[in-house]
Coordinates of C-alpha atoms and ligand atoms in Angstrom, one line a residue:
M29 CA -25.9 20.4 -28.5
T30 CA -23.8 18.8 -31.2
T31 CA -20.7 17.1 -30.0
K32 CA -17.7 17.4 -32.3
F33 CA -15.8 14.1 -32.5
V34 CA -12.2 14.5 -33.7
K35 CA -9.4 12.1 -34.2
Y36 CA -6.1 13.3 -32.7
D37 CA -3.4 13.9 -35.2
A38 CA 0.1 14.5 -33.8
K39 CA 1.1 16.5 -36.8
N40 CA -1.8 18.9 -36.5
N41 CA -2.1 20.9 -33.3
D42 CA -5.1 22.9 -34.5
I43 CA -7.4 20.4 -32.9
L44 CA -5.8 20.9 -29.5
K45 CA -5.9 24.7 -29.9
E46 CA -9.5 24.6 -30.8
A47 CA -10.2 22.3 -27.8
A48 CA -8.3 24.8 -25.5
D49 CA -10.4 27.6 -26.9
I50 CA -13.5 25.7 -26.0
I51 CA -12.2 25.2 -22.5
N52 CA -11.4 28.9 -22.2
I53 CA -14.9 30.0 -23.1
G54 CA -16.4 27.7 -20.5
G55 CA -17.1 24.6 -22.6
L56 CA -16.5 20.9 -22.0
V57 CA -13.9 18.7 -23.9
A58 CA -13.3 15.0 -23.4
F59 CA -9.7 14.0 -23.8
P60 CA -7.5 10.9 -23.4
T61 CA -5.1 10.5 -20.5
E62 CA -2.9 7.4 -19.8
T63 CA -5.5 6.2 -17.2
V64 CA -9.0 6.8 -18.6
Y65 CA -10.6 9.6 -20.7
G66 CA -11.3 12.8 -18.8
L67 CA -14.1 15.3 -19.2
G68 CA -12.4 18.6 -19.0
A69 CA -13.4 22.2 -18.1
D70 CA -11.6 25.3 -17.0
G71 CA -10.9 24.4 -13.4
L72 CA -11.1 28.0 -12.2
N73 CA -14.4 28.7 -13.8
V74 CA -17.2 27.7 -11.5
K75 CA -19.9 27.9 -14.1
A76 CA -17.9 25.6 -16.4
V77 CA -17.2 23.1 -13.7
K78 CA -20.9 22.9 -12.8
K79 CA -21.5 21.8 -16.4
I80 CA -19.3 18.8 -15.8
Y81 CA -21.5 17.6 -12.9
E82 CA -24.6 18.2 -15.1
A83 CA -23.3 16.3 -18.1
K84 CA -22.2 13.3 -16.0
G85 CA -25.2 13.3 -13.6
R86 CA -22.6 13.4 -10.8
P87 CA -23.5 14.1 -7.2
S88 CA -22.2 17.5 -6.3
D89 CA -20.3 16.4 -3.1
N90 CA -18.0 14.2 -5.2
P91 CA -14.9 16.4 -5.8
L92 CA -12.9 16.7 -9.1
I93 CA -9.3 16.4 -9.9
L94 CA -7.4 19.4 -11.2
H95 CA -5.0 18.5 -14.0
I96 CA -1.8 20.5 -14.5
S97 CA 0.9 20.2 -17.1
D98 CA 3.8 21.6 -15.1
I99 CA 4.7 21.4 -11.4
K100 CA 5.0 25.2 -11.3
Q101 CA 1.2 25.5 -11.6
L102 CA 0.8 23.7 -8.3
K103 CA 1.8 26.5 -5.9
D104 CA -1.2 28.6 -6.8
L105 CA -3.6 25.8 -6.1
V106 CA -2.3 24.2 -2.9
A107 CA -1.6 25.7 0.5
E108 CA 1.1 23.3 1.5
I109 CA 3.4 20.8 -0.3
T110 CA 4.3 18.3 2.5
P111 CA 7.6 16.4 2.4
I112 CA 5.9 13.1 1.3
A113 CA 4.0 15.0 -1.4
K114 CA 7.3 16.2 -2.8
I115 CA 8.8 12.7 -2.8
L116 CA 5.8 11.3 -4.6
M117 CA 5.5 13.9 -7.2
D118 CA 9.2 13.8 -8.0
K119 CA 8.9 10.0 -8.5
F120 CA 5.6 9.5 -10.2
W121 CA 4.7 12.7 -12.0
P122 CA 3.9 12.9 -14.8
G123 CA 1.9 9.8 -14.4
P124 CA -1.1 7.9 -13.1
M125 CA -1.1 9.3 -9.5
T126 CA -3.3 12.0 -8.0
L127 CA -2.3 13.8 -4.8
V128 CA -4.8 15.2 -2.3
M129 CA -3.4 18.4 -0.6
K130 CA -4.7 21.4 1.4
K131 CA -6.3 23.8 -1.1
Q132 CA -5.9 27.5 -1.6
S133 CA -9.0 29.7 -1.8
I134 CA -8.6 30.0 -5.6
V135 CA -9.9 26.4 -5.8
S136 CA -13.7 26.7 -5.6
D137 CA -15.9 24.5 -3.4
T138 CA -17.5 23.3 -6.6
V139 CA -14.2 21.6 -7.5
S140 CA -13.4 20.4 -4.0
G141 CA -16.9 19.2 -3.2
G142 CA -16.8 21.6 -0.2
L143 CA -13.6 19.9 1.3
D144 CA -10.6 22.0 2.4
T145 CA -8.4 19.8 0.2
V146 CA -7.9 19.5 -3.6
A147 CA -6.9 16.6 -5.7
V148 CA -4.2 17.4 -8.3
R149 CA -2.7 15.3 -11.1
L150 CA 0.0 15.8 -13.7
P151 CA -0.8 13.3 -16.4
E152 CA 1.8 11.8 -18.7
N153 CA -0.3 11.5 -21.9
E154 CA 0.9 14.1 -24.4
I155 CA -2.5 15.0 -25.7
A156 CA -3.7 15.8 -22.2
R157 CA -0.5 17.8 -21.4
N158 CA -0.6 19.8 -24.6
L159 CA -4.3 20.6 -24.1
I160 CA -3.5 21.9 -20.6
N161 CA -0.6 23.9 -22.0
Y162 CA -2.7 25.5 -24.7
A163 CA -5.5 26.3 -22.3
N164 CA -2.9 27.7 -19.9
K165 CA -4.9 26.8 -16.8
P166 CA -5.7 23.8 -14.6
I167 CA -8.3 21.6 -16.2
A168 CA -10.9 20.0 -13.9
A169 CA -11.6 16.5 -15.2
P170 CA -13.4 13.5 -13.8
S171 CA -13.6 10.4 -15.8
A172 CA -15.7 11.1 -19.0
N173 CA -18.4 8.5 -18.3
S174 CA -22.0 9.0 -17.1
S175 CA -22.0 8.7 -13.4
G176 CA -22.3 5.1 -12.3
R177 CA -21.1 3.6 -15.7
P178 CA -17.6 2.1 -16.2
S179 CA -14.9 4.7 -16.9
P180 CA -14.2 5.2 -20.6
T181 CA -11.0 3.8 -21.9
K182 CA -11.8 4.5 -25.6
A183 CA -13.3 7.6 -27.2
Q184 CA -16.2 5.5 -28.4
H185 CA -17.2 4.9 -24.7
V186 CA -17.3 8.7 -24.1
F187 CA -19.5 9.0 -27.2
E188 CA -21.9 6.4 -25.9
D189 CA -22.4 8.3 -22.6
L190 CA -22.0 11.9 -23.4
N191 CA -22.8 12.5 -27.1
G192 CA -25.0 15.6 -27.3
K193 CA -24.0 16.8 -23.8
I194 CA -20.5 18.1 -24.3
D195 CA -18.8 20.3 -26.9
M196 CA -16.0 18.0 -28.1
I197 CA -14.4 14.5 -27.9
I198 CA -10.8 14.0 -28.8
D199 CA -10.1 10.5 -29.9
G200 CA -6.6 9.5 -28.9
G201 CA -7.0 5.7 -29.0
S202 CA -7.1 3.3 -26.1
C203 CA -5.8 4.3 -22.7
E204 CA -2.6 2.7 -21.7
V205 CA -3.4 1.9 -18.0
G206 CA -7.2 1.5 -18.2
L207 CA -7.9 2.1 -14.6
E208 CA -8.2 5.5 -12.9
S209 CA -5.2 7.1 -11.1
T210 CA -4.0 6.1 -7.7
V211 CA -5.4 8.8 -5.3
V212 CA -3.1 9.5 -2.4
D213 CA -3.8 11.8 0.6
V214 CA -0.5 13.5 1.3
T215 CA -1.8 16.1 3.8
G216 CA -0.2 14.4 6.8
Q217 CA 3.1 12.6 7.5
K218 CA 1.8 9.4 6.3
A219 CA 0.6 8.6 2.7
V220 CA -2.9 7.3 2.7
I221 CA -4.1 5.5 -0.5
L222 CA -7.8 6.5 -1.1
R223 CA -8.1 4.8 -4.5
P224 CA -5.7 2.1 -5.7
G225 CA -4.3 2.2 -9.2
R226 CA -1.2 1.6 -11.3
V227 CA 1.1 3.3 -8.8
T228 CA 0.8 0.6 -6.1
F229 CA 1.2 0.5 -2.3
E230 CA 4.5 -1.4 -2.8
D231 CA 5.8 1.4 -5.2
I232 CA 5.2 4.0 -2.5
E233 CA 6.5 1.8 0.3
K234 CA 9.8 1.3 -1.6
L235 CA 10.5 5.0 -1.3
G236 CA 10.7 4.6 2.5
I237 CA 7.4 6.4 2.9
D238 CA 5.0 5.4 5.7
V239 CA 1.9 4.3 3.7
S240 CA -1.5 2.8 4.4
Y241 CA -4.8 2.1 2.6
D242 CA -7.9 4.1 3.6
R243 CA -9.7 1.8 6.0
H244 CA -12.7 1.0 3.8
L245 CA -10.4 -0.4 1.1
I246 CA -9.3 -3.2 3.3
D247 CA -12.0 -3.6 5.9
K248 CA -15.2 -4.4 3.9
S249 CA -17.3 -4.1 7.0
S250 CA -16.0 -0.7 7.9
V251 CA -18.9 1.7 8.5
E252 CA -16.6 4.7 8.4
K253 CA -17.1 6.9 5.4
P254 CA -14.4 6.6 2.8
K255 CA -12.2 9.7 2.7
S256 CA -12.5 9.8 -1.0
P257 CA -16.1 10.7 -1.5
G258 CA -16.2 9.0 -5.0
M259 CA -15.5 5.6 -3.5
K260 CA -18.8 5.4 -1.7
Y261 CA -20.9 5.4 -4.8
K262 CA -21.9 2.3 -6.7
H263 CA -19.6 2.5 -9.6
Y264 CA -18.4 0.8 -12.8
A265 CA -21.6 -1.1 -12.7
P266 CA -22.7 -3.2 -15.7
K267 CA -26.5 -3.4 -16.2
G268 CA -26.7 -7.1 -15.5
D269 CA -26.0 -9.1 -12.3
L270 CA -22.3 -9.7 -11.8
V271 CA -20.7 -12.1 -9.2
V272 CA -17.0 -12.5 -8.6
L273 CA -15.9 -16.2 -8.1
E274 CA -13.1 -17.2 -6.0
G275 CA -11.6 -20.8 -5.8
E276 CA -9.8 -23.5 -7.7
Y277 CA -10.0 -23.5 -11.5
E278 CA -11.9 -26.8 -11.7
S279 CA -14.6 -25.7 -9.1
I280 CA -15.1 -22.3 -10.8
K281 CA -15.4 -24.0 -14.2
E282 CA -17.9 -26.6 -12.8
Y283 CA -19.9 -23.9 -11.2
I284 CA -20.2 -21.6 -14.2
K285 CA -21.0 -24.5 -16.5
K286 CA -24.4 -24.7 -14.8
F287 CA -25.1 -21.3 -16.4
P288 CA -24.2 -21.6 -20.1
E289 CA -26.2 -18.3 -20.9
A290 CA -24.1 -16.3 -18.4
G291 CA -21.4 -13.9 -19.6
V292 CA -17.9 -14.8 -18.3
L293 CA -14.9 -12.6 -17.5
T294 CA -11.9 -14.8 -17.0
F295 CA -8.2 -15.2 -17.7
D296 CA -6.1 -17.1 -20.3
E297 CA -5.2 -19.7 -17.7
Y298 CA -8.9 -20.3 -16.8
P299 CA -10.9 -20.9 -20.0
I300 CA -14.5 -21.8 -19.2
G301 CA -16.1 -22.3 -22.6
N302 CA -19.3 -20.2 -22.4
E303 CA -20.5 -18.5 -25.5
I304 CA -20.1 -15.0 -24.2
E305 CA -16.6 -15.0 -22.6
F306 CA -13.8 -12.5 -22.4
S307 CA -10.3 -13.0 -21.2
L308 CA -8.5 -10.4 -19.2
G309 CA -5.1 -11.8 -20.4
S310 CA -2.8 -13.7 -18.1
I311 CA -3.9 -13.9 -14.5
Y312 CA -0.3 -13.3 -13.5
K313 CA -0.1 -10.0 -15.5
S314 CA -2.8 -7.7 -14.0
E315 CA -1.7 -4.8 -16.2
Q316 CA -3.3 -6.6 -19.1
G317 CA -6.6 -7.1 -17.3
S318 CA -6.6 -3.5 -16.1
K319 CA -6.5 -2.2 -19.6
L320 CA -9.4 -4.4 -20.7
L321 CA -11.8 -4.5 -17.8
F322 CA -14.0 -1.4 -18.4
D323 CA -14.3 -2.2 -22.1
Y324 CA -15.5 -5.7 -21.4
L325 CA -18.0 -4.5 -18.8
R326 CA -19.4 -2.2 -21.4
Q327 CA -19.5 -5.0 -24.0
F328 CA -21.6 -7.1 -21.6
D329 CA -24.1 -4.2 -21.5
S330 CA -24.2 -3.9 -25.3
L331 CA -24.8 -7.6 -25.6
G332 CA -27.7 -7.4 -23.2
V333 CA -26.2 -10.0 -20.8
N334 CA -28.3 -10.4 -17.6
K335 CA -26.0 -12.6 -15.6
M336 CA -22.2 -12.5 -15.4
F337 CA -19.4 -14.3 -13.6
A338 CA -15.9 -13.0 -13.2
V339 CA -12.9 -15.0 -12.0
K340 CA -11.2 -13.2 -9.1
P341 CA -7.9 -11.6 -10.2
K342 CA -4.6 -12.0 -8.2
E343 CA -4.5 -9.2 -5.6
D344 CA -0.9 -8.2 -5.8
G345 CA 0.5 -5.1 -7.5
I346 CA -2.0 -3.4 -9.8
G347 CA -4.1 -6.6 -9.3
F348 CA -5.3 -4.9 -6.0
A349 CA -6.7 -2.0 -8.1
L350 CA -8.2 -4.5 -10.6
C351 CA -9.9 -6.4 -7.8
N352 CA -11.2 -3.1 -6.3
R353 CA -12.9 -2.0 -9.5
L354 CA -14.3 -5.5 -10.2
F355 CA -15.7 -5.9 -6.7
K356 CA -17.4 -2.5 -7.1
A357 CA -18.8 -3.5 -10.4
A358 CA -20.2 -6.6 -8.7
G359 CA -21.7 -4.4 -5.9
G360 CA -19.5 -6.4 -3.5
K361 CA -20.8 -9.8 -4.5
V362 CA -17.9 -12.3 -4.1
M363 CA -18.6 -16.0 -3.8
E364 CA -16.3 -18.8 -2.9
V365 CA -16.8 -22.0 -4.9
Ligands
LIG428 O1 -7.2 8.7 -13.7 C1 -7.9 9.6 -13.2 O2 -7.8 10.0 -12.0 C2 -9.0 10.2 -14.1 C3 -8.3 11.0 -15.2 C4 -9.3 11.7 -16.1 O3 -7.4 11.8 -14.7 N1 -9.9 11.0 -13.4 C5 -10.8 10.5 -12.5 O4 -11.6 11.4 -11.9 O5 -10.9 9.3 -12.2 P1 -12.9 11.0 -11.0 O6 -13.5 12.3 -10.7 O7 -13.7 10.0 -11.8 O8 -12.3 10.4 -9.7 C6 -11.7 11.3 -8.8 C7 -11.6 10.6 -7.4 C8 -13.0 10.4 -6.8 O9 -13.1 9.2 -6.1 C9 -13.0 11.6 -5.9 O10 -13.9 11.4 -4.8 C10 -11.6 11.7 -5.4 O11 -10.9 11.4 -6.5 N2 -11.2 13.0 -4.9 C11 -11.2 14.2 -5.6 N3 -10.9 15.2 -4.8 C12 -10.7 14.7 -3.6 C13 -10.3 15.2 -2.3 N4 -10.1 16.6 -2.1 N5 -10.2 14.4 -1.2 C14 -10.4 13.1 -1.4 N6 -10.8 12.5 -2.6 C15 -10.9 13.3 -3.6
LIG429 MG1 -15.0 8.5 -12.2

């Protein structure tokens, strides 16, 4: 299959109309959202949705997010909009938050991974929303990476992973947030964060909602299965060996200096001086690092780095999500120095 790679042009909607046509005949289109690039298919067409799993090499028990462009589309998809769901969607939609709700039977098991719930998101990015509008149906879209690789934050990343496997890639530049959406289970009276993101625990708590993290996000020794099936897979992994270092600047620096050939992921305040070294911006502004993380993990791969060290980010605000993705990329390897 030849993959059509097109640059988005705000003055020319023909591209989005063509992309919507591809979706409507059961094809696959990668498109930007404010979080990461998504790999979209007609969310109500089981055959098309199956192609997503195939193109990504994704395990079939890992459910997909349905993307909508208007809250009105929600009532056909979900069986119940709980009071906390209503509060959260009023506050954070359109935006980087996905809500897990009880599904209606129109949502296939292929989308929901056999669960009785469905994840729904109303993205903010105008390309994403116009595409959904033109297609005039919910678009099922996971991140547009090969399963196990870092999520794509640039169209080039999608091209690296999926060229020849999908119909079209729409290049809309770099993604604003850079980490995937916050996934919140709102089926009960309490909001449960299944995957942390730009919409933080504190943001939700501020609304007076009772909120908690899914246990496996805080208790690393938890043997319980994460409620979000995707969180159990090794994810975001670079090809080389990555270890996250925790400690004072001087000790981290001294430690890494013993490995001048290692790749380093650090912050402006923590320069190390290795040859292959990327800064995630200020350690006090985790939004900067969030936007850059996946791109740098991919760059380590292209440079063929075998060994990497990352300085542990601050864990507050979106820093919690940044740490979550980094720990996963490191396969849980965190070392105190
Ligand atoms: O920002 C994002 O969410 C991006 C963009 C494209 O919207 N999408 C994305 O999709 O990250 P994906 O498929 O890579 O991640 C979806 C996550 C997975 O961890 C999946 O297990 C979880 O959401 N999920 C989906 N449906 C679920 C459900 N019914 N219950 C619990 N978790 C669910
Ligand atoms: Mg993903």
